[in-house]
Amino acid sequence: MSQVMKYHKWAFIFPILAVLIWSLNIVVTRYVSDYISPVSISFYRWLIAFIILTPFMFMSVWRQRRLVIPYLPKLAVLSAFGMVLYQGLAYTAAHYTSATNMGIVNAFIPIFTIFVSLAILKDVPNRFAVFGSILSFAGLLYVMSQGNINKLLSGGGHLGDALMIIAVFFYAFYGVFLKKWQLPLPIMTSLYVQIGFSVIFHIPLILWFGLDALNVQNAPSAIYAGVFASLIAPLVWMLAVQQLGPNRTSIFMNLVPVFTAVIASVWLSEQWTIYHTLGGIVILTGIIMAQKKVSSKKSELMQEQN
């Protein structure tokens, strides 16, 4: 019994490590925005991940081709939403906003997922989800306005935050489609094919916008994104889900704004201000509230009424 408890305590390291890697990647995204275009860094990221996985996955996927082929259209959609649109917009947003703000907006994935689930899965949110979402959105507006709502209404430069919000919405669609379709494929097979599609989807973008060459300034960031953020973090996260369960694991995503702010303050000398503190508290409170479930007795009563 003690060994089991000890094992589960160590399992909490998995989601913390994954969130730390993703938080650092947000800061890396902001840092490298001065040295490479969004399309180029996004393309290199998935190309590096695809090259690394190919020796281990190609033959396996080829043997499973009869199983995989019927699901190629859905895998392509997942790749477009979760890898191309989400990450591409995040890289673009990094040109116009801070890594700290990007981390805060990224924490909205659970909130946006609730409302995308309502639209696609007809999964009606409970009162906690609705109130928590409103509270979190108010906190986000406060951060975006830098503590002055009038400044937000006057139309200041908030393009980066707006792009990041759109990016997070696309990732919410990615998560909901994963749940809706529940593709009967091995996780690594699904990941490999999606990464392959992301590389293909970037080709027309490269032909239109051009491709920046890798150099001493941007190559380390591309390698970090391709290896750690694209491969190691998802694998560690999957281990966490297996050991802790999806609900307990998802709570750790709330650490993204905290980790991102700390790393950005040290690396990029970004300042953590009072409006980040107040807005962040409101946002995290709303997110935690939105994940609260109604009691079993109340849920049974609702089912009887329906």
PDB file of C-alpha atoms in Angstrom:
ATOM      1  CA  MET A   1       0.000   0.000   0.000  1.00  0.00           C
ATOM      2  CA  SER A   2       2.763   2.452   0.909  1.00  0.00           C
ATOM      3  CA  GLN A   3       4.536   1.708  -2.374  1.00  0.00           C
ATOM      4  CA  VAL A   4       1.357   2.542  -4.315  1.00  0.00           C
ATOM      5  CA  MET A   5       0.941   5.839  -2.446  1.00  0.00           C
ATOM      6  CA  LYS A   6       4.594   6.663  -3.022  1.00  0.00           C
ATOM      7  CA  TYR A   7       4.234   5.914  -6.726  1.00  0.00           C
ATOM      8  CA  HIS A   8       1.218   8.181  -7.093  1.00  0.00           C
ATOM      9  CA  LYS A   9       2.998  11.022  -5.301  1.00  0.00           C
ATOM     10  CA  TRP A  10       5.831  10.792  -7.800  1.00  0.00           C
ATOM     11  CA  ALA A  11       3.243  10.753 -10.625  1.00  0.00           C
ATOM     12  CA  PHE A  12       2.456  14.425  -9.896  1.00  0.00           C
ATOM     13  CA  ILE A  13       5.871  15.263 -11.333  1.00  0.00           C
ATOM     14  CA  PHE A  14       4.634  14.290 -14.821  1.00  0.00           C
ATOM     15  CA  PRO A  15       2.008  17.058 -15.292  1.00  0.00           C
ATOM     16  CA  ILE A  16       4.220  19.634 -13.571  1.00  0.00           C
ATOM     17  CA  LEU A  17       7.071  18.815 -15.971  1.00  0.00           C
ATOM     18  CA  ALA A  18       4.766  18.996 -19.000  1.00  0.00           C
ATOM     19  CA  VAL A  19       3.314  22.344 -17.921  1.00  0.00           C
ATOM     20  CA  LEU A  20       6.809  23.684 -17.223  1.00  0.00           C
ATOM     21  CA  ILE A  21       7.932  22.697 -20.743  1.00  0.00           C
ATOM     22  CA  TRP A  22       4.879  24.322 -22.345  1.00  0.00           C
ATOM     23  CA  SER A  23       5.254  27.463 -20.216  1.00  0.00           C
ATOM     24  CA  LEU A  24       8.889  27.787 -21.223  1.00  0.00           C
ATOM     25  CA  ASN A  25       7.834  27.312 -24.845  1.00  0.00           C
ATOM     26  CA  ILE A  26       5.529  30.335 -24.566  1.00  0.00           C
ATOM     27  CA  VAL A  27       8.491  32.417 -23.431  1.00  0.00           C
ATOM     28  CA  VAL A  28      10.643  30.889 -26.189  1.00  0.00           C
ATOM     29  CA  THR A  29       7.916  31.825 -28.667  1.00  0.00           C
ATOM     30  CA  ARG A  30       8.042  35.437 -27.507  1.00  0.00           C
ATOM     31  CA  TYR A  31      11.860  35.510 -27.542  1.00  0.00           C
ATOM     32  CA  VAL A  32      12.307  34.063 -31.021  1.00  0.00           C
ATOM     33  CA  SER A  33       9.657  36.318 -32.590  1.00  0.00           C
ATOM     34  CA  ASP A  34      12.394  38.894 -33.260  1.00  0.00           C
ATOM     35  CA  TYR A  35      14.537  36.398 -35.171  1.00  0.00           C
ATOM     36  CA  ILE A  36      12.190  34.299 -37.320  1.00  0.00           C
ATOM     37  CA  SER A  37       8.759  34.597 -38.937  1.00  0.00           C
ATOM     38  CA  PRO A  38       5.734  32.822 -37.388  1.00  0.00           C
ATOM     39  CA  VAL A  39       5.281  30.559 -40.421  1.00  0.00           C
ATOM     40  CA  SER A  40       8.948  29.547 -40.419  1.00  0.00           C
ATOM     41  CA  ILE A  41       9.221  28.661 -36.718  1.00  0.00           C
ATOM     42  CA  SER A  42       5.915  26.782 -36.847  1.00  0.00           C
ATOM     43  CA  PHE A  43       7.058  24.796 -39.897  1.00  0.00           C
ATOM     44  CA  TYR A  44      10.460  23.943 -38.411  1.00  0.00           C
ATOM     45  CA  ARG A  45       8.837  22.885 -35.133  1.00  0.00           C
ATOM     46  CA  TRP A  46       6.647  20.220 -36.709  1.00  0.00           C
ATOM     47  CA  LEU A  47       9.249  19.209 -39.289  1.00  0.00           C
ATOM     48  CA  ILE A  48      11.770  18.474 -36.519  1.00  0.00           C
ATOM     49  CA  ALA A  49       9.170  16.487 -34.573  1.00  0.00           C
ATOM     50  CA  PHE A  50       8.217  14.533 -37.718  1.00  0.00           C
ATOM     51  CA  ILE A  51      11.846  13.712 -38.558  1.00  0.00           C
ATOM     52  CA  ILE A  52      12.505  12.471 -35.015  1.00  0.00           C
ATOM     53  CA  LEU A  53       9.396  10.268 -34.924  1.00  0.00           C
ATOM     54  CA  THR A  54       9.703   8.817 -38.439  1.00  0.00           C
ATOM     55  CA  PRO A  55      12.355   6.124 -37.698  1.00  0.00           C
ATOM     56  CA  PHE A  56      10.183   4.843 -34.841  1.00  0.00           C
ATOM     57  CA  MET A  57       6.694   5.309 -36.276  1.00  0.00           C
ATOM     58  CA  PHE A  58       6.720   5.055 -40.085  1.00  0.00           C
ATOM     59  CA  MET A  59       6.709   1.256 -40.402  1.00  0.00           C
ATOM     60  CA  SER A  60       4.196   0.919 -37.582  1.00  0.00           C
ATOM     61  CA  VAL A  61       1.813   3.374 -39.233  1.00  0.00           C
ATOM     62  CA  TRP A  62       2.344   1.709 -42.612  1.00  0.00           C
ATOM     63  CA  ARG A  63       1.331  -1.658 -41.129  1.00  0.00           C
ATOM     64  CA  GLN A  64      -1.762  -0.010 -39.683  1.00  0.00           C
ATOM     65  CA  ARG A  65      -2.633   1.837 -42.901  1.00  0.00           C
ATOM     66  CA  ARG A  66      -5.972   0.041 -43.401  1.00  0.00           C
ATOM     67  CA  LEU A  67      -6.990   1.186 -39.934  1.00  0.00           C
ATOM     68  CA  VAL A  68      -5.635   4.718 -40.385  1.00  0.00           C
ATOM     69  CA  ILE A  69      -6.862   5.594 -43.919  1.00  0.00           C
ATOM     70  CA  PRO A  70     -10.606   5.904 -43.039  1.00  0.00           C
ATOM     71  CA  TYR A  71      -9.721   8.462 -40.356  1.00  0.00           C
ATOM     72  CA  LEU A  72      -7.345  10.599 -42.431  1.00  0.00           C
ATOM     73  CA  PRO A  73      -9.892  13.424 -42.993  1.00  0.00           C
ATOM     74  CA  LYS A  74     -10.523  13.720 -39.241  1.00  0.00           C
ATOM     75  CA  LEU A  75      -6.818  13.542 -38.453  1.00  0.00           C
ATOM     76  CA  ALA A  76      -6.274  16.338 -40.978  1.00  0.00           C
ATOM     77  CA  VAL A  77      -8.892  18.502 -39.249  1.00  0.00           C
ATOM     78  CA  LEU A  78      -7.324  17.838 -35.843  1.00  0.00           C
ATOM     79  CA  SER A  79      -3.917  18.791 -37.211  1.00  0.00           C
ATOM     80  CA  ALA A  80      -5.270  21.997 -38.749  1.00  0.00           C
ATOM     81  CA  PHE A  81      -6.914  23.163 -35.519  1.00  0.00           C
ATOM     82  CA  GLY A  82      -4.459  21.920 -32.879  1.00  0.00           C
ATOM     83  CA  MET A  83      -1.121  22.346 -34.623  1.00  0.00           C
ATOM     84  CA  VAL A  84      -1.342  24.757 -37.542  1.00  0.00           C
ATOM     85  CA  LEU A  85      -3.958  27.346 -36.531  1.00  0.00           C
ATOM     86  CA  TYR A  86      -3.387  27.313 -32.760  1.00  0.00           C
ATOM     87  CA  GLN A  87       0.398  27.344 -32.841  1.00  0.00           C
ATOM     88  CA  GLY A  88       0.662  29.568 -35.916  1.00  0.00           C
ATOM     89  CA  LEU A  89      -1.548  32.239 -34.355  1.00  0.00           C
ATOM     90  CA  ALA A  90       0.382  31.959 -31.074  1.00  0.00           C
ATOM     91  CA  TYR A  91       3.662  32.594 -32.903  1.00  0.00           C
ATOM     92  CA  THR A  92       2.050  35.585 -34.624  1.00  0.00           C
ATOM     93  CA  ALA A  93       0.615  36.903 -31.347  1.00  0.00           C
ATOM     94  CA  ALA A  94       4.123  36.844 -29.848  1.00  0.00           C
ATOM     95  CA  HIS A  95       5.034  39.788 -32.096  1.00  0.00           C
ATOM     96  CA  TYR A  96       2.408  41.998 -30.466  1.00  0.00           C
ATOM     97  CA  THR A  97       2.022  40.975 -26.821  1.00  0.00           C
ATOM     98  CA  SER A  98       4.061  39.779 -23.852  1.00  0.00           C
ATOM     99  CA  ALA A  99       4.791  36.185 -22.889  1.00  0.00           C
ATOM    100  CA  THR A 100       3.045  36.884 -19.566  1.00  0.00           C
ATOM    101  CA  ASN A 101      -0.190  37.835 -21.326  1.00  0.00           C
ATOM    102  CA  MET A 102       0.124  34.832 -23.643  1.00  0.00           C
ATOM    103  CA  GLY A 103       0.369  32.538 -20.632  1.00  0.00           C
ATOM    104  CA  ILE A 104      -2.708  34.115 -19.030  1.00  0.00           C
ATOM    105  CA  VAL A 105      -4.806  33.800 -22.181  1.00  0.00           C
ATOM    106  CA  ASN A 106      -3.592  30.220 -22.673  1.00  0.00           C
ATOM    107  CA  ALA A 107      -5.158  29.341 -19.318  1.00  0.00           C
ATOM    108  CA  PHE A 108      -8.550  29.952 -20.945  1.00  0.00           C
ATOM    109  CA  ILE A 109      -8.468  26.653 -22.834  1.00  0.00           C
ATOM    110  CA  PRO A 110     -10.730  24.900 -20.234  1.00  0.00           C
ATOM    111  CA  ILE A 111     -13.201  27.817 -20.285  1.00  0.00           C
ATOM    112  CA  PHE A 112     -13.441  27.990 -24.073  1.00  0.00           C
ATOM    113  CA  THR A 113     -13.721  24.203 -24.246  1.00  0.00           C
ATOM    114  CA  ILE A 114     -16.900  24.382 -22.150  1.00  0.00           C
ATOM    115  CA  PHE A 115     -18.639  26.615 -24.693  1.00  0.00           C
ATOM    116  CA  VAL A 116     -17.330  24.802 -27.761  1.00  0.00           C
ATOM    117  CA  SER A 117     -18.654  21.594 -26.159  1.00  0.00           C
ATOM    118  CA  LEU A 118     -22.031  23.302 -25.810  1.00  0.00           C
ATOM    119  CA  ALA A 119     -22.075  24.188 -29.510  1.00  0.00           C
ATOM    120  CA  ILE A 120     -20.794  20.870 -30.878  1.00  0.00           C
ATOM    121  CA  LEU A 121     -21.573  18.200 -28.278  1.00  0.00           C
ATOM    122  CA  LYS A 122     -24.687  19.890 -26.849  1.00  0.00           C
ATOM    123  CA  ASP A 123     -23.039  19.506 -23.459  1.00  0.00           C
ATOM    124  CA  VAL A 124     -24.891  22.109 -21.379  1.00  0.00           C
ATOM    125  CA  PRO A 125     -22.629  23.745 -18.758  1.00  0.00           C
ATOM    126  CA  ASN A 126     -23.779  23.962 -15.142  1.00  0.00           C
ATOM    127  CA  ARG A 127     -24.180  27.224 -13.228  1.00  0.00           C
ATOM    128  CA  PHE A 128     -20.616  27.009 -11.868  1.00  0.00           C
ATOM    129  CA  ALA A 129     -19.220  26.794 -15.405  1.00  0.00           C
ATOM    130  CA  VAL A 130     -21.267  29.770 -16.586  1.00  0.00           C
ATOM    131  CA  PHE A 131     -20.460  32.027 -13.620  1.00  0.00           C
ATOM    132  CA  GLY A 132     -16.796  30.947 -13.577  1.00  0.00           C
ATOM    133  CA  SER A 133     -16.496  31.703 -17.289  1.00  0.00           C
ATOM    134  CA  ILE A 134     -17.957  35.188 -16.856  1.00  0.00           C
ATOM    135  CA  LEU A 135     -15.647  35.853 -13.919  1.00  0.00           C
ATOM    136  CA  SER A 136     -12.575  34.654 -15.837  1.00  0.00           C
ATOM    137  CA  PHE A 137     -13.461  36.712 -18.892  1.00  0.00           C
ATOM    138  CA  ALA A 138     -13.809  39.812 -16.718  1.00  0.00           C
ATOM    139  CA  GLY A 139     -10.337  39.110 -15.339  1.00  0.00           C
ATOM    140  CA  LEU A 140      -8.968  38.710 -18.868  1.00  0.00           C
ATOM    141  CA  LEU A 141     -10.433  42.061 -19.940  1.00  0.00           C
ATOM    142  CA  TYR A 142      -8.847  43.651 -16.882  1.00  0.00           C
ATOM    143  CA  VAL A 143      -5.412  42.266 -17.812  1.00  0.00           C
ATOM    144  CA  MET A 144      -5.771  43.216 -21.476  1.00  0.00           C
ATOM    145  CA  SER A 145      -6.731  46.772 -20.494  1.00  0.00           C
ATOM    146  CA  GLN A 146      -3.755  46.945 -18.094  1.00  0.00           C
ATOM    147  CA  GLY A 147      -6.096  47.733 -15.245  1.00  0.00           C
ATOM    148  CA  ASN A 148      -7.984  50.444 -17.123  1.00  0.00           C
ATOM    149  CA  ILE A 149     -11.136  49.292 -18.936  1.00  0.00           C
ATOM    150  CA  ASN A 150     -11.494  52.715 -20.597  1.00  0.00           C
ATOM    151  CA  LYS A 151      -8.135  52.123 -22.259  1.00  0.00           C
ATOM    152  CA  LEU A 152      -9.468  48.876 -23.732  1.00  0.00           C
ATOM    153  CA  LEU A 153     -12.631  50.563 -25.003  1.00  0.00           C
ATOM    154  CA  SER A 154     -10.611  53.354 -26.606  1.00  0.00           C
ATOM    155  CA  GLY A 155      -9.009  50.816 -28.940  1.00  0.00           C
ATOM    156  CA  GLY A 156      -5.392  50.544 -27.914  1.00  0.00           C
ATOM    157  CA  GLY A 157      -2.957  48.064 -29.409  1.00  0.00           C
ATOM    158  CA  HIS A 158      -4.309  44.695 -28.272  1.00  0.00           C
ATOM    159  CA  LEU A 159      -3.780  42.734 -31.495  1.00  0.00           C
ATOM    160  CA  GLY A 160      -1.504  40.180 -29.825  1.00  0.00           C
ATOM    161  CA  ASP A 161      -3.984  39.368 -27.050  1.00  0.00           C
ATOM    162  CA  ALA A 162      -6.818  39.127 -29.582  1.00  0.00           C
ATOM    163  CA  LEU A 163      -4.821  36.734 -31.781  1.00  0.00           C
ATOM    164  CA  MET A 164      -3.983  34.627 -28.724  1.00  0.00           C
ATOM    165  CA  ILE A 165      -7.673  34.424 -27.794  1.00  0.00           C
ATOM    166  CA  ILE A 166      -8.501  33.189 -31.303  1.00  0.00           C
ATOM    167  CA  ALA A 167      -5.653  30.676 -31.082  1.00  0.00           C
ATOM    168  CA  VAL A 168      -6.963  29.310 -27.786  1.00  0.00           C
ATOM    169  CA  PHE A 169     -10.442  29.018 -29.305  1.00  0.00           C
ATOM    170  CA  PHE A 170      -9.002  26.844 -32.094  1.00  0.00           C
ATOM    171  CA  TYR A 171      -7.301  24.632 -29.501  1.00  0.00           C
ATOM    172  CA  ALA A 172     -10.618  24.292 -27.682  1.00  0.00           C
ATOM    173  CA  PHE A 173     -12.123  23.005 -30.945  1.00  0.00           C
ATOM    174  CA  TYR A 174      -9.227  20.549 -31.173  1.00  0.00           C
ATOM    175  CA  GLY A 175      -9.989  19.137 -27.728  1.00  0.00           C
ATOM    176  CA  VAL A 176     -13.724  18.881 -28.375  1.00  0.00           C
ATOM    177  CA  PHE A 177     -13.218  17.151 -31.727  1.00  0.00           C
ATOM    178  CA  LEU A 178     -10.910  14.662 -30.021  1.00  0.00           C
ATOM    179  CA  LYS A 179     -13.688  13.884 -27.547  1.00  0.00           C
ATOM    180  CA  LYS A 180     -16.438  13.827 -30.185  1.00  0.00           C
ATOM    181  CA  TRP A 181     -14.665  11.484 -32.586  1.00  0.00           C
ATOM    182  CA  GLN A 182     -12.666   9.326 -30.117  1.00  0.00           C
ATOM    183  CA  LEU A 183     -10.646   7.812 -32.959  1.00  0.00           C
ATOM    184  CA  PRO A 184      -9.814   4.127 -32.331  1.00  0.00           C
ATOM    185  CA  LEU A 185      -6.118   4.626 -33.056  1.00  0.00           C
ATOM    186  CA  PRO A 186      -3.012   4.264 -30.862  1.00  0.00           C
ATOM    187  CA  ILE A 187      -2.085   7.644 -29.394  1.00  0.00           C
ATOM    188  CA  MET A 188       1.353   7.757 -31.007  1.00  0.00           C
ATOM    189  CA  THR A 189      -0.085   6.785 -34.403  1.00  0.00           C
ATOM    190  CA  SER A 190      -2.617   9.602 -34.182  1.00  0.00           C
ATOM    191  CA  LEU A 191       0.066  12.087 -33.089  1.00  0.00           C
ATOM    192  CA  TYR A 192       2.473  11.069 -35.867  1.00  0.00           C
ATOM    193  CA  VAL A 193      -0.127  11.380 -38.631  1.00  0.00           C
ATOM    194  CA  GLN A 194      -1.319  14.744 -37.312  1.00  0.00           C
ATOM    195  CA  ILE A 195       2.257  16.046 -37.261  1.00  0.00           C
ATOM    196  CA  GLY A 196       2.692  14.785 -40.826  1.00  0.00           C
ATOM    197  CA  PHE A 197      -0.393  16.710 -41.917  1.00  0.00           C
ATOM    198  CA  SER A 198       0.871  19.844 -40.166  1.00  0.00           C
ATOM    199  CA  VAL A 199       4.071  19.715 -42.218  1.00  0.00           C
ATOM    200  CA  ILE A 200       2.039  19.381 -45.420  1.00  0.00           C
ATOM    201  CA  PHE A 201      -0.326  22.208 -44.445  1.00  0.00           C
ATOM    202  CA  HIS A 202       2.641  24.547 -43.967  1.00  0.00           C
ATOM    203  CA  ILE A 203       3.930  24.075 -47.533  1.00  0.00           C
ATOM    204  CA  PRO A 204       1.470  26.511 -49.215  1.00  0.00           C
ATOM    205  CA  LEU A 205       2.084  29.023 -46.397  1.00  0.00           C
ATOM    206  CA  ILE A 206       5.829  28.803 -46.983  1.00  0.00           C
ATOM    207  CA  LEU A 207       5.371  29.252 -50.728  1.00  0.00           C
ATOM    208  CA  TRP A 208       3.332  32.390 -50.036  1.00  0.00           C
ATOM    209  CA  PHE A 209       5.220  33.964 -47.118  1.00  0.00           C
ATOM    210  CA  GLY A 210       8.667  32.472 -47.652  1.00  0.00           C
ATOM    211  CA  LEU A 211      10.905  30.473 -45.290  1.00  0.00           C
ATOM    212  CA  ASP A 212      13.525  32.025 -43.023  1.00  0.00           C
ATOM    213  CA  ALA A 213      16.793  30.109 -42.722  1.00  0.00           C
ATOM    214  CA  LEU A 214      17.823  28.600 -39.405  1.00  0.00           C
ATOM    215  CA  ASN A 215      20.753  30.318 -37.737  1.00  0.00           C
ATOM    216  CA  VAL A 216      22.490  30.565 -34.384  1.00  0.00           C
ATOM    217  CA  GLN A 217      19.806  32.879 -32.996  1.00  0.00           C
ATOM    218  CA  ASN A 218      16.657  30.943 -33.939  1.00  0.00           C
ATOM    219  CA  ALA A 219      17.737  27.292 -34.307  1.00  0.00           C
ATOM    220  CA  PRO A 220      17.837  26.500 -30.548  1.00  0.00           C
ATOM    221  CA  SER A 221      14.264  27.761 -30.167  1.00  0.00           C
ATOM    222  CA  ALA A 222      13.055  25.685 -33.123  1.00  0.00           C
ATOM    223  CA  ILE A 223      14.780  22.584 -31.742  1.00  0.00           C
ATOM    224  CA  TYR A 224      13.314  23.157 -28.281  1.00  0.00           C
ATOM    225  CA  ALA A 225       9.810  23.538 -29.721  1.00  0.00           C
ATOM    226  CA  GLY A 226      10.205  20.491 -31.974  1.00  0.00           C
ATOM    227  CA  VAL A 227      11.664  18.165 -29.334  1.00  0.00           C
ATOM    228  CA  PHE A 228      10.451  19.276 -25.912  1.00  0.00           C
ATOM    229  CA  ALA A 229       7.162  21.091 -26.557  1.00  0.00           C
ATOM    230  CA  SER A 230       5.988  18.832 -29.396  1.00  0.00           C
ATOM    231  CA  LEU A 231       7.187  15.397 -28.247  1.00  0.00           C
ATOM    232  CA  ILE A 232       8.402  15.151 -24.655  1.00  0.00           C
ATOM    233  CA  ALA A 233       5.676  17.294 -23.042  1.00  0.00           C
ATOM    234  CA  PRO A 234       2.752  15.448 -24.738  1.00  0.00           C
ATOM    235  CA  LEU A 235       4.258  12.064 -23.804  1.00  0.00           C
ATOM    236  CA  VAL A 236       4.771  13.117 -20.180  1.00  0.00           C
ATOM    237  CA  TRP A 237       1.231  14.533 -20.126  1.00  0.00           C
ATOM    238  CA  MET A 238      -0.173  11.224 -21.394  1.00  0.00           C
ATOM    239  CA  LEU A 239       1.678   9.413 -18.606  1.00  0.00           C
ATOM    240  CA  ALA A 240       0.097  11.824 -16.129  1.00  0.00           C
ATOM    241  CA  VAL A 241      -3.384  11.139 -17.499  1.00  0.00           C
ATOM    242  CA  GLN A 242      -2.783   7.392 -17.168  1.00  0.00           C
ATOM    243  CA  GLN A 243      -1.634   7.696 -13.549  1.00  0.00           C
ATOM    244  CA  LEU A 244      -3.786  10.536 -12.214  1.00  0.00           C
ATOM    245  CA  GLY A 245      -6.797  10.590 -14.529  1.00  0.00           C
ATOM    246  CA  PRO A 246      -7.831  13.365 -16.967  1.00  0.00           C
ATOM    247  CA  ASN A 247      -9.703  15.564 -14.479  1.00  0.00           C
ATOM    248  CA  ARG A 248      -6.956  15.697 -11.857  1.00  0.00           C
ATOM    249  CA  THR A 249      -4.313  16.184 -14.550  1.00  0.00           C
ATOM    250  CA  SER A 250      -6.144  19.053 -16.291  1.00  0.00           C
ATOM    251  CA  ILE A 251      -6.036  21.166 -13.122  1.00  0.00           C
ATOM    252  CA  PHE A 252      -2.259  21.499 -13.530  1.00  0.00           C
ATOM    253  CA  MET A 253      -2.829  23.610 -16.681  1.00  0.00           C
ATOM    254  CA  ASN A 254      -3.736  26.430 -14.298  1.00  0.00           C
ATOM    255  CA  LEU A 255      -0.021  26.654 -13.496  1.00  0.00           C
ATOM    256  CA  VAL A 256       0.808  27.831 -17.034  1.00  0.00           C
ATOM    257  CA  PRO A 257       0.302  31.573 -16.335  1.00  0.00           C
ATOM    258  CA  VAL A 258       2.326  31.323 -13.125  1.00  0.00           C
ATOM    259  CA  PHE A 259       5.255  29.447 -14.660  1.00  0.00           C
ATOM    260  CA  THR A 260       5.194  31.653 -17.758  1.00  0.00           C
ATOM    261  CA  ALA A 261       5.245  34.865 -15.724  1.00  0.00           C
ATOM    262  CA  VAL A 262       8.163  33.699 -13.576  1.00  0.00           C
ATOM    263  CA  ILE A 263      10.225  32.541 -16.569  1.00  0.00           C
ATOM    264  CA  ALA A 264       9.412  35.688 -18.575  1.00  0.00           C
ATOM    265  CA  SER A 265      10.406  37.951 -15.682  1.00  0.00           C
ATOM    266  CA  VAL A 266      13.787  36.215 -15.367  1.00  0.00           C
ATOM    267  CA  TRP A 267      14.567  35.704 -19.054  1.00  0.00           C
ATOM    268  CA  LEU A 268      12.815  38.586 -20.829  1.00  0.00           C
ATOM    269  CA  SER A 269      12.722  41.030 -17.900  1.00  0.00           C
ATOM    270  CA  GLU A 270       8.950  41.344 -18.254  1.00  0.00           C
ATOM    271  CA  GLN A 271       7.349  43.062 -15.288  1.00  0.00           C
ATOM    272  CA  TRP A 272       4.632  41.398 -13.230  1.00  0.00           C
ATOM    273  CA  THR A 273       2.330  44.271 -12.311  1.00  0.00           C
ATOM    274  CA  ILE A 274      -0.574  44.738  -9.918  1.00  0.00           C
ATOM    275  CA  TYR A 275      -3.086  44.315 -12.758  1.00  0.00           C
ATOM    276  CA  HIS A 276      -1.509  40.959 -13.621  1.00  0.00           C
ATOM    277  CA  THR A 277      -1.897  39.900  -9.991  1.00  0.00           C
ATOM    278  CA  LEU A 278      -5.499  41.044  -9.571  1.00  0.00           C
ATOM    279  CA  GLY A 279      -6.592  39.888 -13.032  1.00  0.00           C
ATOM    280  CA  GLY A 280      -4.749  36.573 -12.644  1.00  0.00           C
ATOM    281  CA  ILE A 281      -6.453  35.839  -9.331  1.00  0.00           C
ATOM    282  CA  VAL A 282      -9.871  36.565 -10.838  1.00  0.00           C
ATOM    283  CA  ILE A 283      -9.107  34.429 -13.916  1.00  0.00           C
ATOM    284  CA  LEU A 284      -7.835  31.422 -11.946  1.00  0.00           C
ATOM    285  CA  THR A 285     -10.749  31.665  -9.501  1.00  0.00           C
ATOM    286  CA  GLY A 286     -13.169  31.583 -12.419  1.00  0.00           C
ATOM    287  CA  ILE A 287     -11.380  28.654 -14.066  1.00  0.00           C
ATOM    288  CA  ILE A 288     -11.412  26.594 -10.866  1.00  0.00           C
ATOM    289  CA  MET A 289     -15.084  27.429 -10.342  1.00  0.00           C
ATOM    290  CA  ALA A 290     -15.919  26.484 -13.938  1.00  0.00           C
ATOM    291  CA  GLN A 291     -14.492  23.009 -13.371  1.00  0.00           C
ATOM    292  CA  LYS A 292     -16.679  22.417 -10.301  1.00  0.00           C
ATOM    293  CA  LYS A 293     -19.403  19.852 -10.839  1.00  0.00           C
ATOM    294  CA  VAL A 294     -22.898  19.859  -9.382  1.00  0.00           C
ATOM    295  CA  SER A 295     -23.551  17.342  -6.635  1.00  0.00           C
ATOM    296  CA  SER A 296     -24.740  13.880  -7.594  1.00  0.00           C
ATOM    297  CA  LYS A 297     -28.141  14.432  -5.910  1.00  0.00           C
ATOM    298  CA  LYS A 298     -28.745  17.643  -7.857  1.00  0.00           C
ATOM    299  CA  SER A 299     -27.620  16.049 -11.122  1.00  0.00           C
ATOM    300  CA  GLU A 300     -30.009  13.129 -10.535  1.00  0.00           C
ATOM    301  CA  LEU A 301     -32.849  15.602  -9.867  1.00  0.00           C
ATOM    302  CA  MET A 302     -32.068  17.416 -13.109  1.00  0.00           C
ATOM    303  CA  GLN A 303     -32.144  14.118 -15.002  1.00  0.00           C
ATOM    304  CA  GLU A 304     -35.543  13.261 -13.461  1.00  0.00           C
ATOM    305  CA  GLN A 305     -36.915  16.659 -14.471  1.00  0.00           C
ATOM    306  CA  ASN A 306     -35.713  16.124 -18.024  1.00  0.00           C
TER     307      ASN A 306
END
